[in-house]
Coordinates of C-alpha atoms in Angstrom, one line a residue:
X1217 CA 71.6 -8.1 -31.8
X1218 CA 69.3 -10.4 -29.6
X1219 CA 69.5 -8.7 -26.6
X1220 CA 68.6 -5.3 -28.7
X1221 CA 65.4 -7.6 -30.1
X1222 CA 64.8 -9.1 -26.1
X1223 CA 64.3 -5.7 -25.2
X1224 CA 62.8 -4.6 -27.8
X1225 CA 60.6 -7.5 -27.1
X1226 CA 59.9 -6.4 -24.3
X1227 CA 59.6 -3.1 -24.4
X1228 CA 56.1 -4.5 -27.2
X1229 CA 55.2 -7.1 -24.7
X1230 CA 54.8 -4.2 -22.4
X1231 CA 53.1 -1.9 -24.8
X1232 CA 50.9 -3.9 -25.6
X1233 CA 49.7 -4.9 -22.1
X1234 CA 49.7 -0.5 -21.7
X1235 CA 47.5 -0.7 -24.6
X1236 CA 44.9 -3.4 -23.6
X1237 CA 44.6 -2.4 -20.0
X1238 CA 43.2 1.5 -22.0
X1239 CA 41.1 0.2 -24.0
X1240 CA 39.6 -1.7 -21.3
X1241 CA 39.3 1.7 -19.1
X1242 CA 37.2 3.3 -22.0
X1243 CA 35.1 0.9 -22.6
X1244 CA 33.6 1.0 -18.3
X1245 CA 33.8 4.6 -18.7
X1246 CA 33.2 6.5 -21.5
X1247 CA 35.5 9.2 -22.7
X1248 CA 33.8 13.1 -23.9
X1249 CA 35.1 11.5 -27.5
X1250 CA 32.8 8.2 -27.8
X1251 CA 28.9 8.6 -28.6
X1252 CA 27.8 8.6 -24.7
X1253 CA 24.0 8.3 -25.7
X1254 CA 24.8 4.3 -26.9
X1255 CA 25.9 3.9 -23.4
X1256 CA 22.7 2.8 -21.0
X1257 CA 22.4 0.4 -17.8
X1258 CA 19.6 -0.6 -16.2
X1259 CA 17.7 0.0 -13.5
X1260 CA 14.6 -1.5 -11.3
X1261 CA 12.3 0.3 -9.0
X1262 CA 9.7 -1.2 -6.7
X1263 CA 6.4 0.5 -5.8
X1264 CA 5.9 -1.6 -2.3
X1265 CA 2.6 -2.4 0.3
X1266 CA 4.2 -1.5 3.5
X1267 CA 3.5 -3.8 6.6
X1268 CA 2.6 -0.7 9.3
X1269 CA 2.3 -1.4 12.5
X1270 CA -0.8 0.0 13.8
X1271 CA 0.2 0.0 17.8
X1272 CA 0.6 2.9 19.2
X1273 CA 3.6 2.2 21.8
X1274 CA 6.1 -0.5 19.6
X1275 CA 8.7 -2.5 21.3
X1276 CA 12.4 -2.9 20.2
X1277 CA 11.5 -6.2 18.8
X1278 CA 7.8 -5.0 18.1
X1279 CA 9.6 -3.0 15.3
X1280 CA 12.2 -5.5 14.0
X1281 CA 9.3 -7.6 13.3
X1282 CA 7.8 -4.9 11.3
X1283 CA 10.6 -4.1 9.7
X1284 CA 11.8 -7.7 8.5
X1285 CA 8.9 -9.0 7.5
X1286 CA 9.2 -5.8 5.3
X1287 CA 12.7 -6.5 4.2
X1288 CA 11.8 -10.1 3.0
X1289 CA 9.7 -8.7 0.1
X1290 CA 12.5 -6.6 -0.3
X1291 CA 15.1 -9.1 -0.8
X1292 CA 12.8 -11.2 -3.1
X1293 CA 12.4 -8.4 -5.2
X1294 CA 16.3 -7.5 -5.5
X1295 CA 17.1 -11.2 -6.6
X1296 CA 14.5 -11.3 -9.2
X1297 CA 15.5 -7.6 -10.5
X1298 CA 19.0 -8.8 -9.9
X1299 CA 18.4 -11.8 -12.0
X1300 CA 16.8 -9.6 -14.4
X1301 CA 20.4 -7.8 -15.2
X1302 CA 19.7 -4.2 -12.7
X1303 CA 22.6 -2.4 -12.0
X1304 CA 20.2 -0.8 -9.0
X1305 CA 17.1 -1.1 -7.5
X1306 CA 15.4 1.5 -5.3
X1307 CA 12.3 1.2 -2.5
X1308 CA 10.4 4.0 -1.1
X1309 CA 9.6 6.1 1.4
X1310 CA 8.9 4.0 4.7
X1311 CA 9.0 0.9 2.8
X1312 CA 10.8 -0.4 5.9
X1313 CA 9.0 1.1 8.4
X1314 CA 6.1 1.2 7.5
X1315 CA 4.5 4.7 8.8
X1316 CA 4.1 6.0 11.7
X1317 CA 0.4 7.3 11.7
X1318 CA 0.7 8.0 15.8
X1319 CA 4.5 8.7 16.0
X1320 CA 5.8 11.1 18.4
X1321 CA 9.7 11.7 18.3
X1322 CA 9.5 9.5 21.5
X1323 CA 7.8 6.6 19.5
X1324 CA 9.6 5.8 16.6
X1325 CA 12.9 5.9 18.5
X1326 CA 11.8 1.6 18.4
X1327 CA 12.7 2.3 14.3
X1328 CA 15.5 4.6 14.1
X1329 CA 19.2 2.7 13.8
X1330 CA 22.0 5.5 13.8
X1331 CA 23.4 6.0 10.9
X1332 CA 27.0 7.4 10.0
X1333 CA 27.8 11.2 9.0
X1334 CA 29.5 10.4 6.3
X1335 CA 30.2 7.7 3.8
X1336 CA 34.1 7.4 4.5
X1337 CA 35.9 6.1 5.5
X1338 CA 34.3 3.4 4.1
X1339 CA 31.5 2.0 5.4
X1340 CA 30.8 -1.8 4.9
X1341 CA 27.8 -2.6 7.1
X1342 CA 28.6 -6.6 6.0
X1343 CA 32.1 -7.1 7.7
X1344 CA 32.3 -4.4 9.6
X1345 CA 31.6 -5.9 13.8
X1346 CA 30.5 -2.3 14.9
X1347 CA 27.0 -2.7 12.8
X1348 CA 26.1 -5.9 14.3
X1349 CA 23.3 -3.9 16.3
X1350 CA 22.1 -2.0 13.2
X1351 CA 20.3 -4.7 11.8
X1352 CA 18.6 -3.3 8.9
X1353 CA 21.3 -1.6 7.6
X1354 CA 23.1 -4.5 7.3
X1355 CA 20.7 -6.5 6.1
X1356 CA 20.3 -4.0 3.1
X1357 CA 23.7 -4.3 3.0
X1358 CA 24.9 -7.3 2.7
X1359 CA 22.5 -8.1 0.2
X1360 CA 23.5 -5.7 -2.2
X1361 CA 27.0 -7.6 -1.8
X1362 CA 25.0 -10.6 -2.2
X1363 CA 23.4 -9.5 -5.0
X1364 CA 25.7 -7.7 -6.7
X1365 CA 23.3 -4.9 -7.7
X1366 CA 23.5 -0.8 -5.7
X1367 CA 20.3 -0.7 -3.3
X1368 CA 18.5 2.7 -2.0
X1369 CA 15.6 2.4 0.6
X1370 CA 14.6 5.0 2.9
X1371 CA 15.1 3.8 6.9
X1372 CA 14.1 5.7 9.8
X1373 CA 18.1 7.6 11.6
X1374 CA 19.5 8.5 14.4
X1375 CA 22.4 10.7 14.6
X1376 CA 24.3 11.4 18.6
X1377 CA 25.0 15.1 19.0
X1378 CA 26.2 18.2 21.5
X1379 CA 24.3 20.7 23.4
X1380 CA 27.7 23.2 21.9
X1381 CA 25.8 22.9 18.6
X1382 CA 23.2 24.8 18.3
X1383 CA 20.8 23.4 15.9
X1384 CA 20.9 20.1 18.5
X1385 CA 17.5 19.4 20.2
X1386 CA 16.6 18.1 23.4
X1387 CA 16.3 15.0 24.0
X1388 CA 20.2 15.0 22.3
X1389 CA 19.8 13.5 19.4
X1390 CA 18.8 14.1 15.2
X1391 CA 16.2 11.6 14.1
X1392 CA 15.7 11.8 10.4
X1393 CA 14.0 10.6 6.9
X1394 CA 16.9 9.3 5.3
X1395 CA 17.6 7.3 2.1
X1396 CA 20.7 5.5 2.4
X1397 CA 23.1 3.4 -1.0
X1398 CA 24.8 0.2 -0.8
X1399 CA 27.2 -0.6 -3.5
X1400 CA 27.4 -4.2 -5.1
X1401 CA 30.3 -5.3 -2.7
X1402 CA 28.3 -3.4 -0.1
X1403 CA 30.1 -0.4 1.0
X1404 CA 27.6 2.3 1.7
X1405 CA 28.0 4.8 -1.4
X1406 CA 25.5 7.7 0.1
X1407 CA 22.9 9.0 2.7
X1408 CA 20.6 12.0 2.3
X1409 CA 18.1 13.0 5.0
X1410 CA 14.9 13.7 4.1
X1411 CA 14.6 18.2 4.3
X1412 CA 11.4 19.3 3.0
X1413 CA 9.6 17.2 5.9
X1414 CA 5.8 17.1 4.9
X1415 CA 3.0 17.8 7.7
X1416 CA 3.1 15.9 10.7
X1417 CA 6.5 14.4 9.8
X1418 CA 8.4 18.1 12.1
X1419 CA 6.8 15.8 15.0
X1420 CA 9.1 13.0 14.1
X1421 CA 12.6 14.5 11.9
X1422 CA 14.6 17.2 11.6
X1423 CA 15.1 18.5 8.2
X1424 CA 18.6 17.5 7.0
X1425 CA 18.4 20.9 5.6
X1426 CA 20.4 21.6 8.5
X1427 CA 23.1 18.6 9.2
X1428 CA 23.1 17.3 6.1
X1429 CA 26.8 17.6 3.5
X1430 CA 24.7 17.5 0.0
X1431 CA 27.9 15.6 -1.2
X1432 CA 27.6 12.6 0.6
X1433 CA 24.3 11.6 -1.4
X1434 CA 26.3 11.8 -4.6
X1435 CA 28.3 8.6 -6.4
X1436 CA 29.4 8.1 -8.7
X1437 CA 29.5 4.5 -11.0
X1438 CA 31.1 3.2 -14.1
X1439 CA 27.1 4.2 -15.3
X1440 CA 26.7 8.0 -14.8
X1441 CA 26.6 9.9 -11.5
X1442 CA 23.6 10.1 -9.2
X1443 CA 21.7 11.5 -5.7
X1444 CA 18.3 10.7 -3.4
X1445 CA 16.5 12.7 -1.9
X1446 CA 13.1 12.3 -0.8
X1447 CA 9.6 12.4 -1.9
X1448 CA 8.0 16.0 -0.9
X1449 CA 11.9 17.7 -1.5
X1450 CA 10.6 17.7 -5.6
X1451 CA 8.8 20.3 -5.0
X1452 CA 11.6 22.7 -3.3
X1453 CA 15.3 23.6 -4.4
X1454 CA 16.9 22.2 -1.6
X1455 CA 18.0 19.3 -2.9
X1456 CA 18.3 19.5 -6.6
X1457 CA 19.4 23.3 -7.3
X1458 CA 22.9 21.4 -6.7
X1459 CA 22.0 18.6 -8.6
X1460 CA 24.1 20.2 -11.3
X1461 CA 26.8 21.5 -9.3
X1462 CA 27.5 17.7 -9.2
X1463 CA 26.7 16.5 -12.4
X1464 CA 24.4 14.3 -11.7
X1465 CA 22.9 12.2 -14.6
X1466 CA 20.0 9.8 -12.5
X1467 CA 18.3 10.6 -9.0
X1468 CA 16.8 8.2 -6.7
X1469 CA 13.5 9.2 -5.5
X1470 CA 12.1 7.1 -2.8
X1471 CA 9.0 8.5 -1.7
X1472 CA 5.4 8.1 -0.2
X1473 CA 2.9 10.9 -2.8
X1474 CA -0.9 10.6 -2.1
X1475 CA -1.8 11.5 -5.9
X1476 CA -3.7 14.8 -5.9
X1477 CA -5.4 15.6 -9.4
X1478 CA -5.3 17.4 -12.1
X1479 CA -1.6 19.5 -11.6
X1480 CA 0.7 16.0 -9.1
X1481 CA -0.4 13.6 -9.4
X1482 CA 2.8 10.9 -9.2
X1483 CA 3.9 10.2 -12.1
X1484 CA 2.0 13.4 -13.6
X1485 CA 5.2 14.9 -11.7
X1486 CA 7.7 12.2 -11.8
X1487 CA 8.0 12.5 -16.0
X1488 CA 7.9 16.5 -15.6
X1489 CA 10.6 16.7 -13.7
X1490 CA 13.0 14.4 -15.1
X1491 CA 12.4 16.4 -18.2
X1492 CA 13.0 19.7 -16.7
X1493 CA 15.9 19.4 -14.7
X1494 CA 17.1 16.8 -18.0
X1495 CA 17.8 13.7 -15.4
X1496 CA 17.2 9.4 -15.3
X1497 CA 14.5 9.6 -12.5
X1498 CA 13.7 6.2 -10.4
X1499 CA 10.8 7.3 -8.7
X1500 CA 9.7 4.3 -5.8
X1501 CA 6.4 4.8 -4.4
X1502 CA 4.1 3.3 -1.5
X1503 CA 1.5 1.7 -2.7
X1504 CA -1.7 2.1 -0.3
X1505 CA -4.9 3.6 -3.1
X1506 CA -7.1 4.1 0.4
X1507 CA -4.5 6.9 0.7
X1508 CA -4.3 7.7 -2.3
X1509 CA -0.8 6.4 -3.5
X1510 CA 0.5 4.7 -6.1
X1511 CA 2.7 6.3 -8.8
X1512 CA 6.3 5.2 -9.7
X1513 CA 8.5 5.4 -12.5
X1514 CA 11.4 4.6 -14.2
X1515 CA 12.1 8.0 -17.1
X1516 CA 14.8 9.5 -19.4
X1517 CA 16.4 12.9 -19.0
X1518 CA 14.7 13.3 -23.0
X1519 CA 11.8 10.4 -23.2
X1520 CA 9.8 11.2 -20.0
X1521 CA 8.6 7.6 -19.4
X1522 CA 9.8 4.3 -19.5
X1523 CA 7.7 2.7 -17.4
X1524 CA 5.4 3.7 -15.6
X1525 CA 2.6 1.9 -13.0
X1526 CA 0.1 3.1 -11.8
X1527 CA -2.5 1.4 -9.5
X1528 CA -5.5 2.6 -7.7
X1529 CA -7.7 -0.8 -7.5
X1530 CA -5.2 -3.4 -5.7
X1531 CA -2.9 -4.0 -3.0
X1532 CA -0.1 -5.7 -5.0
X1533 CA 3.5 -4.4 -5.7
X1534 CA 4.9 -3.7 -8.4
X1535 CA 8.5 -4.2 -10.1
X1536 CA 9.5 -2.2 -12.8
X1537 CA 13.5 -2.8 -14.7
X1538 CA 13.5 -0.4 -17.6
X1539 CA 17.0 0.6 -19.3
X1540 CA 17.9 4.2 -18.7
X1541 CA 21.0 6.5 -20.2
X1542 CA 24.5 6.6 -19.0
X1543 CA 25.2 10.2 -19.2
X1544 CA 22.6 12.7 -19.7
X1545 CA 24.7 15.5 -17.9
X1546 CA 27.1 15.2 -21.1
X1547 CA 24.9 14.6 -23.5
X1548 CA 23.0 18.0 -22.8
X1549 CA 26.2 19.9 -22.2
X1550 CA 26.8 19.3 -26.2
X1551 CA 23.9 21.5 -27.3
X1552 CA 23.7 20.6 -30.5
X1553 CA 22.9 16.8 -29.6
X1554 CA 19.4 18.4 -27.9
X1555 CA 16.7 19.2 -30.2
X1556 CA 12.9 21.1 -29.2
X1557 CA 10.9 17.7 -29.4
X1558 CA 10.5 14.8 -31.6
X1559 CA 7.3 15.4 -32.5
X1560 CA 7.1 18.9 -34.0
X1561 CA 4.8 21.1 -34.1
X1562 CA 1.3 22.2 -36.5
X1563 CA 3.8 20.0 -39.3
X1564 CA 1.9 17.3 -39.5
X1565 CA -1.4 16.5 -40.5
X1566 CA -3.1 18.4 -43.6
X1567 CA -4.5 21.4 -41.4
X1568 CA -1.6 21.9 -38.1
X1569 CA -3.0 23.9 -35.9
X1570 CA -1.5 27.4 -36.5
X1571 CA 0.8 28.5 -33.6
X1572 CA -1.1 31.9 -31.9
X1573 CA 2.5 33.2 -31.0
X1574 CA 2.4 35.8 -27.7
X1575 CA 3.4 39.1 -27.7
X1576 CA 3.4 39.7 -31.3
X1577 CA 0.1 40.4 -32.4
X1578 CA -3.3 40.6 -30.6
X1579 CA -3.8 39.0 -27.7
X1580 CA -6.2 41.3 -25.5
X1581 CA -10.0 39.2 -27.1
X1582 CA -10.5 36.8 -24.6
X1583 CA -7.6 38.2 -22.2
X1584 CA -8.8 38.9 -18.9
X1585 CA -6.7 39.5 -15.6
X1586 CA -8.4 39.2 -11.7
X1587 CA -6.7 41.4 -9.4
X1588 CA -3.8 39.7 -7.4
X1589 CA -2.3 39.8 -3.7
X1590 CA 1.0 41.1 -4.8
X1591 CA 4.0 39.4 -2.9
X1592 CA 6.8 41.4 -2.2
X1593 CA 10.4 39.6 -1.9
X1594 CA 11.2 39.4 1.9
X1595 CA 8.1 40.0 3.2
X1596 CA 6.3 35.8 2.9
X1597 CA 4.5 36.5 6.3
X1598 CA 2.1 39.3 5.0
X1599 CA 2.0 37.4 1.7
X1600 CA 1.1 33.7 3.4
X1601 CA -1.6 36.1 5.4
X1602 CA -2.9 37.9 2.1
X1603 CA -2.4 34.3 0.1
X1604 CA -5.0 32.9 2.7
X1605 CA -7.3 35.4 3.1
X1606 CA -8.1 35.6 -0.3
X1607 CA -8.3 31.9 -0.5
X1608 CA -11.0 32.1 1.7
X1609 CA -12.6 34.2 0.0
X1610 CA -12.4 32.4 -3.2
X1611 CA -14.2 28.7 -1.5
X1612 CA -17.1 31.1 -0.1
X1613 CA -16.9 32.3 -4.1
X1614 CA -17.2 29.6 -5.3
X1615 CA -19.8 27.6 -3.1
X1616 CA -22.0 30.3 -3.7
X1617 CA -22.1 29.9 -8.0
X1618 CA -23.3 27.3 -10.0
X1619 CA -23.3 26.2 -13.8
X1620 CA -21.7 27.6 -16.5
X1621 CA -21.8 30.2 -18.3
X1622 CA -20.9 30.3 -22.2
X1623 CA -17.3 31.7 -23.0
X1624 CA -17.2 33.7 -19.5
X1625 CA -14.2 33.9 -16.6
X1626 CA -14.6 31.7 -13.3
X1627 CA -12.7 31.0 -10.8
X1628 CA -12.1 27.8 -9.5
X1629 CA -9.5 26.3 -6.6
X1630 CA -7.4 24.0 -8.9
X1631 CA -5.2 21.7 -6.5
X1632 CA -6.0 24.4 -3.4
X1633 CA -5.2 27.6 -5.7
X1634 CA -7.8 30.0 -6.9
X1635 CA -7.3 29.5 -10.9
X1636 CA -8.6 32.3 -13.8
X1637 CA -10.7 29.8 -16.1
X1638 CA -12.1 30.0 -19.3
X1639 CA -15.1 27.3 -20.9
X1640 CA -14.5 25.7 -23.5
X1641 CA -17.2 25.4 -25.7
X1642 CA -16.3 25.2 -30.3
X1643 CA -15.0 22.1 -31.1
X1644 CA -12.1 24.6 -32.4
X1645 CA -10.8 27.5 -31.3
X1646 CA -8.1 29.6 -29.0
X1647 CA -8.5 30.9 -25.6
X1648 CA -6.0 33.0 -23.5
X1649 CA -6.0 33.6 -20.2
X1650 CA -3.8 36.1 -17.9
X1651 CA -3.0 36.1 -14.3
X1652 CA -1.2 38.8 -13.4
X1653 CA 1.3 39.4 -15.7
X1654 CA 1.7 35.2 -16.5
X1655 CA 0.0 35.3 -20.1
X1656 CA -1.5 31.3 -20.7
X1657 CA -2.7 30.4 -24.8
X1658 CA -4.6 27.8 -26.3
X1659 CA -5.6 26.4 -29.7
X1660 CA -7.3 23.6 -29.8
X1661 CA -9.9 21.1 -32.5
X1662 CA -11.0 17.5 -31.5
X1663 CA -11.7 14.9 -33.5
X1664 CA -15.0 15.5 -33.2
X1665 CA -17.5 16.8 -30.2
X1666 CA -17.0 16.8 -26.7
X1667 CA -18.2 13.8 -26.1
X1668 CA -20.9 13.0 -23.4
X1669 CA -20.8 15.4 -21.1
X1670 CA -17.3 16.9 -20.9
X1671 CA -16.5 20.1 -19.8
X1672 CA -12.4 21.8 -20.3
X1673 CA -11.2 24.5 -19.0
X1674 CA -7.8 26.5 -19.6
X1675 CA -6.4 28.1 -17.1
X1676 CA -3.9 30.4 -15.1
X1677 CA -2.6 31.4 -12.2
X1678 CA 0.8 33.0 -10.5
X1679 CA 1.4 33.0 -6.7
X1680 CA 1.9 31.3 -3.3
X1681 CA 0.7 28.1 -3.2
X1682 CA -0.4 28.1 0.6
X1683 CA -1.9 24.5 1.1
X1684 CA -0.4 21.5 2.7
X1685 CA 3.2 23.6 2.3
X1686 CA 3.9 26.9 0.8
X1687 CA 5.6 27.3 -2.3
X1688 CA 5.1 29.8 -4.9
X1689 CA 3.4 28.0 -8.7
X1690 CA 3.4 29.9 -12.4
X1691 CA 0.5 27.2 -14.0
X1692 CA -1.4 27.0 -17.1
X1693 CA -3.7 24.1 -17.3
X1694 CA -6.0 23.1 -19.3
X1695 CA -8.6 20.4 -18.2
X1696 CA -10.9 17.8 -18.1
X1697 CA -13.7 20.3 -15.4
X1698 CA -14.9 16.6 -13.0
X1699 CA -19.4 18.4 -13.3
X1700 CA -21.0 20.9 -15.1
X1701 CA -19.7 23.5 -12.7
X1702 CA -17.4 25.8 -11.4
X1703 CA -16.4 24.4 -8.0
X1704 CA -15.9 21.5 -9.7
X1705 CA -13.4 22.6 -12.5
X1706 CA -9.7 22.5 -10.8
X1707 CA -11.8 18.8 -8.7
X1708 CA -10.0 15.2 -8.8
X1709 CA -10.8 13.0 -12.1
X1710 CA -8.9 10.2 -13.7
X1711 CA -12.6 10.7 -16.4
X1712 CA -12.4 11.7 -19.7
X1713 CA -13.7 10.7 -22.9
X1714 CA -13.3 13.3 -25.7
X1715 CA -10.3 13.2 -28.4
X1716 CA -8.3 16.7 -29.5
X1717 CA -6.7 16.3 -33.0
X1718 CA -4.7 18.1 -31.7
X1719 CA -3.9 21.0 -29.8
X1720 CA -0.8 23.6 -29.2
X1721 CA -0.3 25.6 -25.3
X1722 CA 2.2 28.9 -24.8
X1723 CA 3.0 30.5 -21.1
X1724 CA 4.7 33.6 -21.6
X1725 CA 5.8 36.8 -18.5
X1726 CA 6.8 33.7 -16.6
X1727 CA 9.9 35.0 -14.6
X1728 CA 13.5 34.0 -15.7
X1729 CA 14.0 32.6 -12.9
X1730 CA 11.0 29.7 -13.1
X1731 CA 11.7 26.1 -12.6
X1732 CA 9.1 24.9 -15.6
X1733 CA 8.1 21.4 -16.1
X1734 CA 5.5 19.4 -18.5
X1735 CA 2.3 18.0 -17.7
X1736 CA 0.3 15.7 -19.7
X1737 CA -2.1 13.0 -18.5
X1738 CA -4.8 10.6 -21.0
X1739 CA -7.8 9.7 -19.7
X1740 CA -7.2 6.6 -16.5
X1741 CA -4.3 8.4 -14.9
X1742 CA -2.1 7.8 -17.7
X1743 CA 1.1 8.4 -19.6
X1744 CA 1.3 9.8 -23.0
X1745 CA 3.8 9.2 -24.7
X1746 CA 6.5 11.7 -25.4
X1747 CA 7.4 12.2 -29.0
X1748 CA 4.9 10.0 -30.3
X1749 CA 1.6 11.8 -28.7
X1750 CA 3.0 15.5 -27.2
X1751 CA 6.3 17.0 -27.4
X1752 CA 8.2 19.8 -25.3
X1753 CA 10.4 22.6 -26.9
X1754 CA 14.0 23.1 -24.8
X1755 CA 12.3 25.5 -22.7
X1756 CA 9.6 23.8 -21.4
X1757 CA 7.1 26.9 -21.6
X1758 CA 4.9 24.9 -25.3
X1759 CA 2.9 21.7 -25.2
X1760 CA 1.8 20.4 -28.0
X1761 CA -0.3 17.4 -30.0
X1762 CA -0.3 17.3 -33.5
X1763 CA -2.2 15.9 -36.2
X1764 CA -3.9 12.6 -34.1
X1765 CA -1.0 12.0 -32.6
X1766 CA -3.4 11.9 -29.5
X1767 CA -5.3 8.5 -29.4
X1768 CA -7.0 8.5 -26.2
X1769 CA -8.7 11.2 -24.6
X1770 CA -7.4 14.2 -23.2
X1771 CA -7.0 14.1 -19.0
X1772 CA -5.5 17.3 -18.2
X1773 CA -2.0 19.5 -20.3
X1774 CA -0.4 22.2 -19.4
X1775 CA 3.4 23.7 -18.2
X1776 CA 4.0 22.8 -14.3
X1777 CA 6.4 26.1 -12.3
X1778 CA 8.7 27.2 -9.4
X1779 CA 9.6 30.1 -8.0
X1780 CA 11.6 29.1 -5.2
X1781 CA 13.0 32.9 -4.5
X1782 CA 9.2 33.8 -3.3
X1783 CA 9.0 30.6 -1.2

């Protein structure tokens, strides 16, 4: 009998241990039966004013001095972020090396470090002797281990290649603009090489798209799956088209983004992309107001900006720390948990704005269809030439026109693209503008009247963007003109004085494959709070603000779409 009870006691003891282990694992790794919306993690980004060498020919020791000074600042911010409970911190593009204003492939070699092709077998520069000659990687790895925090940083890197490789450059090495992630134990978690190089970067670096295994840029934590991409990549389908496949929850985004209003301000598009993709975004920008570089943020997949920074006046860095939901990919898969919007459309206030439903009524009253260049798939070079010729003619036409005429349609360049625009005259009105098959509609009313000479216009564009890159855009935009001249509608301005009581903006006729993102800015390049000041639907083809919920003067609101297949 005693033997029986002894066996029973041992069995119950072992069972209790298994139950305890299972409970701990369930706490650390939420399963599908739990409410993933209750799980949060703390992230940090640092907007950094990088030290840059202005000497065209830099020695290895000179390059290392520059990088050490920038890394000293990194260490200070890592310590602060870690003490604040941050589990991950992201730093900007060119944050360690500084910029290469006179850079060629050969001149930037002193800044380059050899990086591995993969994260397996385990790579931990802090404890592995073979990394003693790669001081930047070693220091980042040791900082991650010392402060028990994931670090994402941008480096200039190289990898030797063989002549048998058909893409191997003549100098026998690949040179990359790379983002690396180190875990809290110092191990390399992920590595990504920038695929979409901007402007003169192609004189210094190779595109990572040919050699990168997208899987090496994805890493898992107990608070979600992360991936990496860099700056200009955000405007293209590679690598983001793979994020859904890997069920990415959060993206770390080092960038050196030049703000280009009204459609591509850093914080504006960071928030728009995060919402459009349904993923958290931790965006770290360079801080260099002289080059229009500022704008970093921490963005929730559903709420937009949780914390952001935009400063064109000083040259001080800025650390942001905020909490984010852990598993957006799981929540997104449960469509019943995802609402169209927190701010109900047309249901606030005593006289809600009536929403013009395109395709169901007469929309010809204010419809204007310009003659468009037709872009055919597989004929991108002809499309590019035609777009460039049209853009040149439009610039000439715009320069020949000056003041507005009431209620007329006109063409003006918005971020370099020839938008068809209509001037808004009344304090309450509707407007419909078309560009080919794309139709944009607007209902709006002001709290009072147009203020201090404000001029606003509403417009549409569908075509190939050809300035500082080539990519196909479909967009609707409500914007404040920089002055009372046609050519200034679309010019950069941060000033606005007019309060919109409410508005509703619709896009129709866009391609089913267009990636749509909702954009909005108030006076001074600020982000109104989603769900309080404005909202959008789940397909992102509608944007609205109701009953005085938008407290600050509106600078712009729009829907910015990218049709990747026509690039």
